[in-house]
Coordinates of C-alpha atoms and ligand atoms in Angstrom, one line a residue:
X8 CA 18.2 -12.1 11.8
X9 CA 20.5 -9.5 13.5
X10 CA 19.6 -6.0 13.1
X11 CA 22.0 -3.3 12.8
X12 CA 21.2 0.0 15.2
X13 CA 24.4 1.7 14.1
X14 CA 23.6 2.8 10.8
X15 CA 24.6 6.4 9.9
X16 CA 20.9 7.7 10.2
X17 CA 19.3 5.6 12.6
X18 CA 17.7 7.3 15.4
X19 CA 19.6 6.4 18.8
X20 CA 17.3 7.5 21.2
X21 CA 14.0 7.6 19.4
X22 CA 11.9 4.4 19.0
X23 CA 12.1 2.6 15.7
X24 CA 11.0 -1.1 14.6
X25 CA 13.5 -3.6 14.8
X26 CA 13.3 -3.5 10.8
X27 CA 10.7 -2.5 8.2
X28 CA 7.8 0.1 8.0
X29 CA 6.4 2.1 11.0
X30 CA 3.7 4.5 10.9
X31 CA 1.1 5.7 13.7
X32 CA 1.7 4.9 17.2
X33 CA -1.4 2.5 18.4
X34 CA -2.8 1.3 21.7
X35 CA -0.3 3.0 24.2
X36 CA -1.5 1.7 27.5
X37 CA 0.2 1.5 30.8
X38 CA -0.6 -1.5 32.9
X39 CA 1.3 -3.4 35.9
X40 CA 4.3 -1.3 35.5
X41 CA 4.8 -1.4 31.8
X42 CA 4.2 1.0 28.9
X43 CA 3.0 -0.2 26.0
X44 CA 3.6 1.0 22.5
X45 CA 2.0 -0.7 19.7
X46 CA 2.3 0.7 16.2
X47 CA 1.4 0.3 12.4
X48 CA 3.9 -2.1 10.7
X49 CA 4.5 -3.8 7.6
X50 CA 6.5 -6.6 8.7
X51 CA 7.8 -7.5 5.1
X52 CA 8.6 -4.0 3.6
X53 CA 10.0 -0.7 4.0
X54 CA 6.9 1.0 2.2
X55 CA 3.4 1.1 3.6
X56 CA 1.4 -2.2 2.9
X57 CA -1.0 -4.5 4.8
X58 CA -1.1 -3.1 8.2
X59 CA -0.2 -5.1 11.4
X60 CA 0.3 -3.9 15.0
X61 CA 3.9 -4.1 16.0
X62 CA 4.7 -3.8 19.7
X63 CA 7.2 -2.9 22.1
X64 CA 7.5 -2.4 26.0
X65 CA 9.3 0.1 28.5
X66 CA 9.4 0.8 31.8
X67 CA 10.8 4.2 31.6
X68 CA 9.9 5.4 28.2
X69 CA 13.4 5.8 27.2
X70 CA 14.6 2.0 26.5
X71 CA 12.1 -0.4 24.7
X72 CA 11.9 -4.0 24.2
X73 CA 10.6 -5.3 21.0
X74 CA 7.6 -8.0 21.2
X75 CA 6.3 -10.2 18.8
X76 CA 3.6 -8.9 16.4
X77 CA 0.5 -8.2 18.4
X78 CA -2.3 -8.2 15.8
X79 CA -2.2 -9.9 12.2
X80 CA -4.8 -9.3 9.7
X81 CA -7.8 -11.7 9.6
X82 CA -10.7 -12.6 7.9
X83 CA -12.0 -9.0 8.7
X84 CA -8.9 -7.4 7.2
X85 CA -5.8 -5.6 7.9
X86 CA -5.2 -3.9 11.2
X87 CA -5.3 0.0 10.9
X88 CA -4.9 2.5 13.8
X89 CA -6.6 2.2 17.1
X90 CA -6.1 2.2 21.1
X91 CA -6.1 0.2 24.2
X92 CA -7.5 0.5 27.5
X93 CA -7.3 -1.3 30.8
X94 CA -10.8 -3.1 31.5
X95 CA -10.3 -2.6 35.4
X96 CA -13.6 -4.1 36.2
X97 CA -14.2 -6.5 33.4
X98 CA -17.0 -4.7 31.6
X99 CA -16.2 -6.7 28.7
X100 CA -16.5 -10.1 30.5
X101 CA -13.4 -11.4 28.9
X102 CA -11.3 -11.3 32.2
X103 CA -13.2 -13.7 34.5
X104 CA -14.0 -10.8 37.0
X105 CA -10.4 -9.4 36.8
X106 CA -8.6 -6.8 34.9
X107 CA -7.0 -7.1 31.5
X108 CA -6.2 -5.2 28.3
X109 CA -8.6 -4.6 25.5
X110 CA -7.5 -3.3 22.1
X111 CA -10.0 -1.3 19.9
X112 CA -9.0 -0.8 16.4
X113 CA -9.9 -0.4 12.9
X114 CA -10.0 -3.4 10.2
X115 CA -9.9 -2.5 6.4
X116 CA -11.0 -4.6 3.8
X117 CA -11.4 -4.2 0.0
X118 CA -14.9 -4.2 -1.2
X119 CA -15.3 -6.9 -3.7
X120 CA -15.4 -5.9 -7.4
X121 CA -14.6 -2.1 -6.5
X122 CA -11.4 -0.3 -5.6
X123 CA -12.8 1.1 -2.6
X124 CA -12.2 -0.3 1.1
X125 CA -14.5 -0.7 3.9
X126 CA -13.6 0.2 7.5
X127 CA -15.0 -1.3 10.6
X128 CA -14.0 -1.5 14.2
X129 CA -13.2 -4.6 16.0
X130 CA -11.8 -5.3 19.4
X131 CA -9.1 -8.2 20.8
X132 CA -8.2 -8.7 24.4
X133 CA -5.1 -9.8 26.3
X134 CA -5.1 -12.0 29.6
X135 CA -1.4 -12.0 29.8
X136 CA -0.4 -8.3 30.0
X137 CA -0.4 -7.7 26.2
X138 CA 1.9 -10.8 25.2
X139 CA -0.7 -12.5 23.1
X140 CA -4.3 -11.2 21.9
X141 CA -7.5 -12.9 20.9
X142 CA -9.6 -11.2 18.4
X143 CA -13.3 -11.2 19.7
X144 CA -15.5 -13.7 17.8
X145 CA -18.3 -11.0 17.4
X146 CA -16.0 -8.7 15.2
X147 CA -16.6 -6.0 13.8
X148 CA -18.2 -4.4 16.8
X149 CA -19.0 -1.4 14.5
X150 CA -19.9 -0.7 11.1
X151 CA -21.0 2.2 9.2
X152 CA -21.2 1.4 5.5
X153 CA -22.0 5.3 4.4
X154 CA -18.7 6.1 5.6
X155 CA -15.6 5.2 3.4
X156 CA -13.2 6.8 5.9
X157 CA -14.5 5.5 9.2
X158 CA -11.5 4.7 11.4
X159 CA -8.6 5.2 14.1
X160 CA -11.3 4.6 17.3
X161 CA -9.6 6.2 20.5
X162 CA -11.6 4.6 23.5
X163 CA -11.5 5.8 27.2
X164 CA -13.5 5.4 30.5
X165 CA -15.6 8.4 31.4
X166 CA -16.1 8.3 35.0
X167 CA -18.9 10.7 35.6
X168 CA -21.3 9.0 33.2
X169 CA -20.0 5.6 34.1
X170 CA -19.6 4.4 30.4
X171 CA -17.0 3.9 27.8
X172 CA -16.4 6.6 25.0
X173 CA -15.2 5.9 21.6
X174 CA -13.9 8.9 19.3
X175 CA -13.8 7.9 15.6
X176 CA -12.5 10.0 12.6
X177 CA -15.1 9.8 9.8
X178 CA -13.9 11.6 6.7
X179 CA -14.2 15.4 7.5
X180 CA -15.4 14.9 11.1
X181 CA -15.4 13.0 14.2
X182 CA -18.3 10.6 15.7
X183 CA -18.6 9.8 19.3
X184 CA -20.3 6.7 20.5
X185 CA -20.8 5.2 24.2
X186 CA -20.8 1.4 25.6
X187 CA -21.1 -0.2 28.8
X188 CA -19.1 -3.5 27.5
X189 CA -16.7 -2.5 24.8
X190 CA -18.8 -4.5 22.4
X191 CA -22.1 -2.6 21.7
X192 CA -21.8 0.9 20.6
X193 CA -24.5 3.5 20.3
X194 CA -23.9 6.9 18.5
X195 CA -23.9 9.7 20.7
X196 CA -22.8 12.7 18.8
X197 CA -20.7 14.0 16.2
X198 CA -17.8 17.2 16.0
X199 CA -15.7 19.2 13.6
X200 CA -17.4 19.5 10.1
X201 CA -17.4 23.3 10.4
X202 CA -14.2 23.6 12.8
X203 CA -10.3 24.0 12.8
X204 CA -8.4 22.7 9.7
X205 CA -10.0 20.7 7.0
X206 CA -7.1 20.7 4.7
X207 CA -7.1 17.0 4.6
X208 CA -9.0 13.9 5.7
X209 CA -9.4 13.9 9.5
X210 CA -7.4 11.1 11.3
X211 CA -6.5 9.6 14.7
X212 CA -8.5 11.6 17.2
X213 CA -7.9 11.7 20.9
X214 CA -10.0 13.2 23.7
X215 CA -8.9 13.9 27.4
X216 CA -9.2 16.0 30.2
X217 CA -6.7 18.1 31.9
X218 CA -6.7 20.8 34.7
X219 CA -5.8 24.4 33.3
X220 CA -2.5 25.5 35.0
X221 CA -2.8 22.5 37.2
X222 CA -5.8 23.7 39.4
X223 CA -7.9 20.8 40.1
X224 CA -11.5 21.5 39.7
X225 CA -10.6 23.8 36.6
X226 CA -10.7 20.9 33.8
X227 CA -10.8 21.5 30.3
X228 CA -11.1 18.9 27.3
X229 CA -8.8 18.5 24.5
X230 CA -9.8 17.0 21.4
X231 CA -6.6 16.3 19.1
X232 CA -7.2 15.5 15.2
X233 CA -4.5 14.8 12.7
X234 CA -5.3 16.0 9.0
X235 CA -3.8 14.1 6.3
X236 CA -1.6 15.1 3.5
X237 CA -2.9 17.6 0.8
X238 CA -0.9 17.8 -2.4
X239 CA -1.5 21.6 -2.5
X240 CA -0.2 22.3 0.9
X241 CA 3.7 22.5 1.6
X242 CA 3.0 21.2 5.2
X243 CA 1.7 17.8 4.3
X244 CA 0.2 15.8 7.2
X245 CA -0.1 17.5 10.7
X246 CA -2.0 17.7 14.2
X247 CA -4.2 20.3 15.4
X248 CA -6.1 20.3 18.9
X249 CA -9.3 22.0 20.1
X250 CA -10.0 22.8 23.7
X251 CA -13.7 22.5 25.1
X252 CA -16.4 21.1 27.3
X253 CA -17.4 17.3 27.2
X254 CA -20.4 16.0 29.2
X255 CA -19.9 12.4 28.4
X256 CA -21.6 12.3 24.9
X257 CA -20.8 15.8 23.2
X258 CA -17.9 17.8 22.7
X259 CA -18.1 21.7 22.3
X260 CA -15.5 23.7 21.3
X261 CA -14.8 26.6 23.3
X262 CA -13.2 28.7 20.4
X263 CA -14.7 30.1 17.1
X264 CA -14.9 27.4 14.6
X265 CA -12.4 29.0 12.7
X266 CA -9.7 29.1 15.3
X267 CA -6.9 26.5 14.1
X268 CA -4.3 25.4 17.1
X269 CA -1.4 23.6 15.8
X270 CA 0.2 21.0 17.9
X271 CA 3.6 21.1 16.3
X272 CA 4.9 23.7 13.7
X273 CA 7.4 21.0 12.2
X274 CA 7.2 18.9 9.4
X275 CA 7.2 15.4 11.0
X276 CA 4.9 15.0 14.1
X277 CA 1.9 13.1 13.0
X278 CA -0.9 10.8 14.3
X279 CA 0.1 11.5 17.9
X280 CA -2.2 10.3 20.7
X281 CA -1.8 9.7 24.3
X282 CA -1.4 7.0 26.5
X283 CA -4.4 5.4 28.7
X284 CA -4.0 4.8 32.4
X285 CA -0.5 6.3 32.9
X286 CA 0.6 6.9 36.3
X287 CA 0.7 10.5 37.4
X288 CA -0.8 13.1 39.5
X289 CA -3.3 13.8 36.6
X290 CA -1.6 17.2 35.9
X291 CA -0.6 16.0 32.5
X292 CA -0.8 13.4 30.0
X293 CA 1.7 11.3 27.9
X294 CA 1.8 11.8 24.1
X295 CA 3.9 10.0 21.2
X296 CA 3.9 11.1 17.7
X297 CA 5.0 9.4 14.3
X298 CA 8.1 11.7 13.5
X299 CA 7.3 11.6 9.6
X300 CA 4.8 13.1 7.2
X301 CA 2.8 11.2 4.6
X302 CA 4.1 13.7 2.2
X303 CA 7.4 11.7 1.7
X304 CA 6.8 8.9 4.5
X305 CA 7.3 6.0 1.9
X306 CA 10.4 7.9 0.2
X307 CA 12.7 8.7 3.2
X308 CA 16.0 7.6 2.8
X309 CA 16.4 5.4 6.0
X310 CA 18.2 1.7 5.9
X311 CA 16.4 -1.6 6.6
X312 CA 13.8 0.6 9.1
X313 CA 11.7 3.0 7.8
X314 CA 10.0 5.4 10.3
X315 CA 10.5 6.6 13.9
X316 CA 8.5 8.1 16.8
X317 CA 8.8 11.5 18.4
X318 CA 10.1 11.8 21.9
X319 CA 7.5 11.0 24.3
X320 CA 6.2 14.4 25.5
X321 CA 4.0 15.3 28.6
X322 CA 1.0 17.3 27.9
X323 CA -0.4 19.9 30.0
X324 CA -2.8 23.0 29.9
X325 CA -2.0 26.7 30.5
X326 CA -3.9 29.9 30.2
X327 CA -1.7 32.0 27.9
X328 CA -2.1 35.5 26.7
X329 CA -4.4 34.0 23.4
X330 CA -6.2 31.4 25.3
X331 CA -5.8 27.9 26.9
X332 CA -3.0 26.2 25.2
X333 CA -1.5 22.8 25.0
X334 CA 2.1 22.7 26.6
X335 CA 4.4 20.2 25.9
X336 CA 7.8 18.9 27.7
X337 CA 10.1 15.9 27.4
X338 CA 10.5 13.7 30.1
X339 CA 13.1 13.8 33.0
X340 CA 14.0 10.3 32.3
X341 CA 15.8 11.4 29.4
X342 CA 18.5 12.9 32.0
X343 CA 19.9 9.4 32.2
X344 CA 21.3 9.6 28.7
X345 CA 23.5 12.6 29.4
X346 CA 27.2 12.2 29.0
X347 CA 28.2 15.0 31.3
X348 CA 27.9 18.1 29.8
X349 CA 29.2 21.8 29.4
X350 CA 27.6 25.1 30.7
X351 CA 28.4 28.6 29.3
X352 CA 27.2 32.0 30.6
X353 CA 27.3 35.3 29.5
X354 CA 28.5 34.9 26.1
X355 CA 28.4 37.5 23.3
X356 CA 28.3 36.3 19.6
X357 CA 29.3 39.0 16.7
X358 CA 28.0 38.7 13.3
X359 CA 30.6 36.9 11.2
X360 CA 32.3 35.1 14.4
X361 CA 30.6 32.0 15.0
X362 CA 31.1 30.5 18.5
X363 CA 32.0 26.6 18.2
X364 CA 29.8 24.8 21.0
X365 CA 30.9 21.1 20.0
X366 CA 33.3 19.3 17.5
X367 CA 31.1 16.4 17.3
X368 CA 27.4 17.1 17.7
X369 CA 25.7 13.8 16.6
X370 CA 23.4 13.4 19.8
X371 CA 22.5 16.1 22.1
X372 CA 20.3 18.2 24.2
X373 CA 20.9 21.9 24.4
X374 CA 19.0 24.5 26.6
X375 CA 20.0 28.1 25.6
X376 CA 18.8 31.5 26.6
X377 CA 19.4 34.5 24.3
X378 CA 19.3 38.4 24.9
X379 CA 18.2 40.1 21.7
X380 CA 20.9 42.5 21.0
X381 CA 21.5 44.2 17.6
X382 CA 21.5 41.0 15.3
X383 CA 19.0 40.9 12.9
X384 CA 19.1 37.1 13.2
X385 CA 20.7 34.5 15.6
X386 CA 20.6 30.7 16.6
X387 CA 22.2 27.2 16.0
X388 CA 23.8 25.7 13.3
X389 CA 24.2 22.0 12.9
X390 CA 27.0 21.6 10.7
X391 CA 27.4 18.5 8.5
X392 CA 30.2 19.0 6.1
X393 CA 31.0 20.2 2.7
X394 CA 30.0 18.1 -0.5
X395 CA 31.5 19.8 -3.7
X396 CA 31.0 23.6 -3.0
X397 CA 27.6 23.2 -0.8
X398 CA 28.3 23.5 3.1
X399 CA 25.6 21.3 4.4
X400 CA 23.7 22.7 7.6
X401 CA 20.6 22.8 9.3
X402 CA 19.7 26.2 11.3
X403 CA 17.6 26.5 14.1
X404 CA 17.1 30.3 14.2
X405 CA 15.2 33.5 15.2
X406 CA 14.6 36.3 13.2
X407 CA 14.2 39.2 15.5
X408 CA 12.4 41.7 13.0
X409 CA 9.9 39.1 12.1
X410 CA 9.7 37.7 15.7
X411 CA 9.9 34.4 14.1
X412 CA 11.4 31.1 15.3
X413 CA 12.2 29.0 12.4
X414 CA 13.9 25.6 11.3
X415 CA 16.0 25.7 8.0
X416 CA 16.4 22.4 6.6
X417 CA 17.1 23.2 2.8
X418 CA 20.5 22.4 2.9
X419 CA 20.4 19.7 5.9
X420 CA 21.5 16.8 3.8
X421 CA 19.7 14.4 1.3
X422 CA 16.3 16.1 0.2
X423 CA 16.4 14.4 -3.5
X424 CA 13.9 12.0 -2.1
X425 CA 11.1 14.7 -2.6
X426 CA 10.8 18.0 -3.9
X427 CA 9.2 19.6 -1.1
X428 CA 11.4 18.1 1.9
X429 CA 14.1 20.9 1.6
X430 CA 12.6 23.8 3.2
X431 CA 12.5 26.5 5.7
X432 CA 9.4 27.1 8.1
X433 CA 8.9 29.1 11.0
X434 CA 6.2 30.2 13.6
X435 CA 5.7 33.4 15.5
X436 CA 7.5 33.6 18.8
X437 CA 7.2 36.7 21.2
X438 CA 10.8 37.6 23.1
X439 CA 9.4 38.7 26.5
X440 CA 11.9 41.1 28.2
X441 CA 13.8 40.6 25.1
X442 CA 14.8 36.9 25.9
X443 CA 14.5 33.8 23.7
X444 CA 14.8 30.3 25.5
X445 CA 15.1 27.5 23.4
X446 CA 15.6 23.8 24.4
X447 CA 16.6 21.4 21.4
X448 CA 17.0 17.5 21.0
X449 CA 19.1 16.2 18.0
X450 CA 19.1 12.5 16.9
X451 CA 21.0 11.0 14.1
X452 CA 18.3 12.3 11.6
X453 CA 16.0 14.7 13.8
X454 CA 15.7 17.8 15.7
X455 CA 12.9 18.6 18.2
X456 CA 12.9 22.1 19.3
X457 CA 10.9 23.5 22.3
X458 CA 10.3 27.2 22.8
X459 CA 7.9 29.6 24.8
X460 CA 8.0 27.3 28.0
X461 CA 6.8 24.3 26.0
X462 CA 4.1 26.6 24.0
X463 CA 5.7 26.2 20.4
X464 CA 7.1 22.9 19.3
X465 CA 8.8 22.0 15.9
X466 CA 9.8 18.5 15.0
X467 CA 11.7 17.9 11.7
X468 CA 13.5 15.3 10.3
X469 CA 17.2 15.8 8.7
X470 CA 19.1 13.4 6.7
X471 CA 22.7 14.6 6.8
X472 CA 25.0 13.0 4.3
X473 CA 27.9 13.2 6.6
X474 CA 25.7 13.1 10.1
X475 CA 26.0 16.1 12.4
X476 CA 29.5 17.0 13.2
X477 CA 30.3 20.7 14.7
X478 CA 27.6 22.8 16.5
X479 CA 27.7 26.6 16.2
X480 CA 26.1 29.7 17.5
X481 CA 25.5 32.3 15.0
X482 CA 24.4 36.2 14.5
X483 CA 24.0 38.1 11.5
X484 CA 23.9 41.9 11.2
X485 CA 24.7 42.7 14.8
X486 CA 25.4 40.9 18.2
X487 CA 23.7 38.6 20.5
X488 CA 24.2 37.7 24.1
X489 CA 23.8 34.3 25.5
X490 CA 22.6 34.6 29.0
X491 CA 23.1 31.0 29.6
X492 CA 23.7 27.3 27.6
X493 CA 23.9 24.1 28.9
X494 CA 24.8 21.6 26.3
X495 CA 24.7 17.7 26.8
X496 CA 26.1 15.2 24.6
X497 CA 24.1 11.9 24.9
X498 CA 24.5 8.4 24.6
X499 CA 22.9 6.0 22.3
X500 CA 19.9 3.8 24.2
X501 CA 21.7 1.0 22.4
X502 CA 25.1 1.8 24.1
X503 CA 25.8 0.6 27.8
X504 CA 25.6 3.3 30.3
X505 CA 28.8 5.8 31.2
X506 CA 28.7 9.1 32.9
X507 CA 30.8 12.1 32.8
X508 CA 31.2 15.5 34.8
X509 CA 29.5 18.8 33.7
X510 CA 32.0 21.4 32.8
X511 CA 31.7 25.1 33.4
X512 CA 32.9 27.8 31.2
Ligands
LIG10 C1 -2.8 7.8 10.0 C2 -3.4 6.7 9.1 C3 -4.6 6.2 9.8 C4 -4.8 4.7 9.5 C5 -3.4 4.4 9.4 C6 -3.2 3.2 8.4 O1 -1.4 8.0 9.3 O2 -3.9 7.2 7.7 O3 -5.8 7.0 9.6 O4 -5.4 4.1 10.7 O5 -2.6 5.5 9.1 O6 -2.0 2.8 8.6

């Protein structure tokens, strides 16, 4: 079957499956020059169903090559989320003394005569760089019949204690286990029943160390936990993180139990976890999330595909005024998508006089630094045409009095599929020295907004009827100065490459 990537709402530089349903990223691992991305996939439908692991490979995290399905449901059930590791020293005994890939994932099957499912952990291994997988004959390797929610194992090697560690979501908390061979798992500890947000079921944990401010010897551990949708909460499913200590068995939260740290203040970044064994200097870690929300994931108006990933992000830790915070940046490799660009400096935007930046703003990257003036509100408008008497636009704005950065997608386009999709939401953002610096990525059906030097991120889906056309800067109630602005139209990853010059204005 030939798939069309040129649908008006199909992401052009975000990962999507060739066709059909996609949710969580799974099993991300780097091995032998290749980044692997597996994902929750229903290969026969555009809504969630019996889960498989879809698979894609990239050398640069920008362009992906689709692979055959890696894991199919078997006698132990369907294949839920999980992780993959490089077993460098053949601790599992699967690789004749060499190195290979081991995937650790949840299998789910219905309990006979009930409407309940049981969730157990299984493993599979690959001797050919992830191309084919063999399910371990002794599956499942971990079960606990007391827990109906018992899933999403994330496994890593803890060098100081010389054992594998598994973090697993168990309803309203995490269970941690250790193993020497990836097959036999011993309970070590639990975390979280009284910590952080419990607005929804806990899912998709991750645990890793990062140096604070890049200083070696000054490591802290980050625990990521996604929380499922709750009908009472407009935010739907979202992701929180904790910062603390880990000794190979037990995680201790540095902050008070009621502290909640959100990874993303937008509506569409869920189930994100990090790559195992990615190359680098140890100062950051690579994460990718599912750019969707369980509140409306099965209903979004896409096409033969449904669901996309966020841009991959480099995570690091920084000491900030409020404490140690997770910082997110996009990858330099994306620079290769720029089609030239335009740079502005020292521009004043007056209330009622929008500044046109581009006639056609379908795929773009933009960095802008504003200096607060008399304007009560200012920012960027992604216009997408008029229908009847409604002018469609998405607003990325800053409310100067409230000190709040927001995305307003109430009139972004199609929102009829769910009553809570059309919304305006924001997060506090200080303006040190009266300045607000934003970086923005716009694809055909999403916007990713980075502020506070990577300390504040908002990821949102948009479904403009006519595509995004012009891009404007606006101010209300006074004026605002644009200190500098760089605007780069981007090319699709499906296009053959071309480059253009940057123009100064
Ligand atoms: C998170 C999640 C996981 C589960 C998977 C099923 O989005 O609910 O907890 O393993 O999706 O597709």
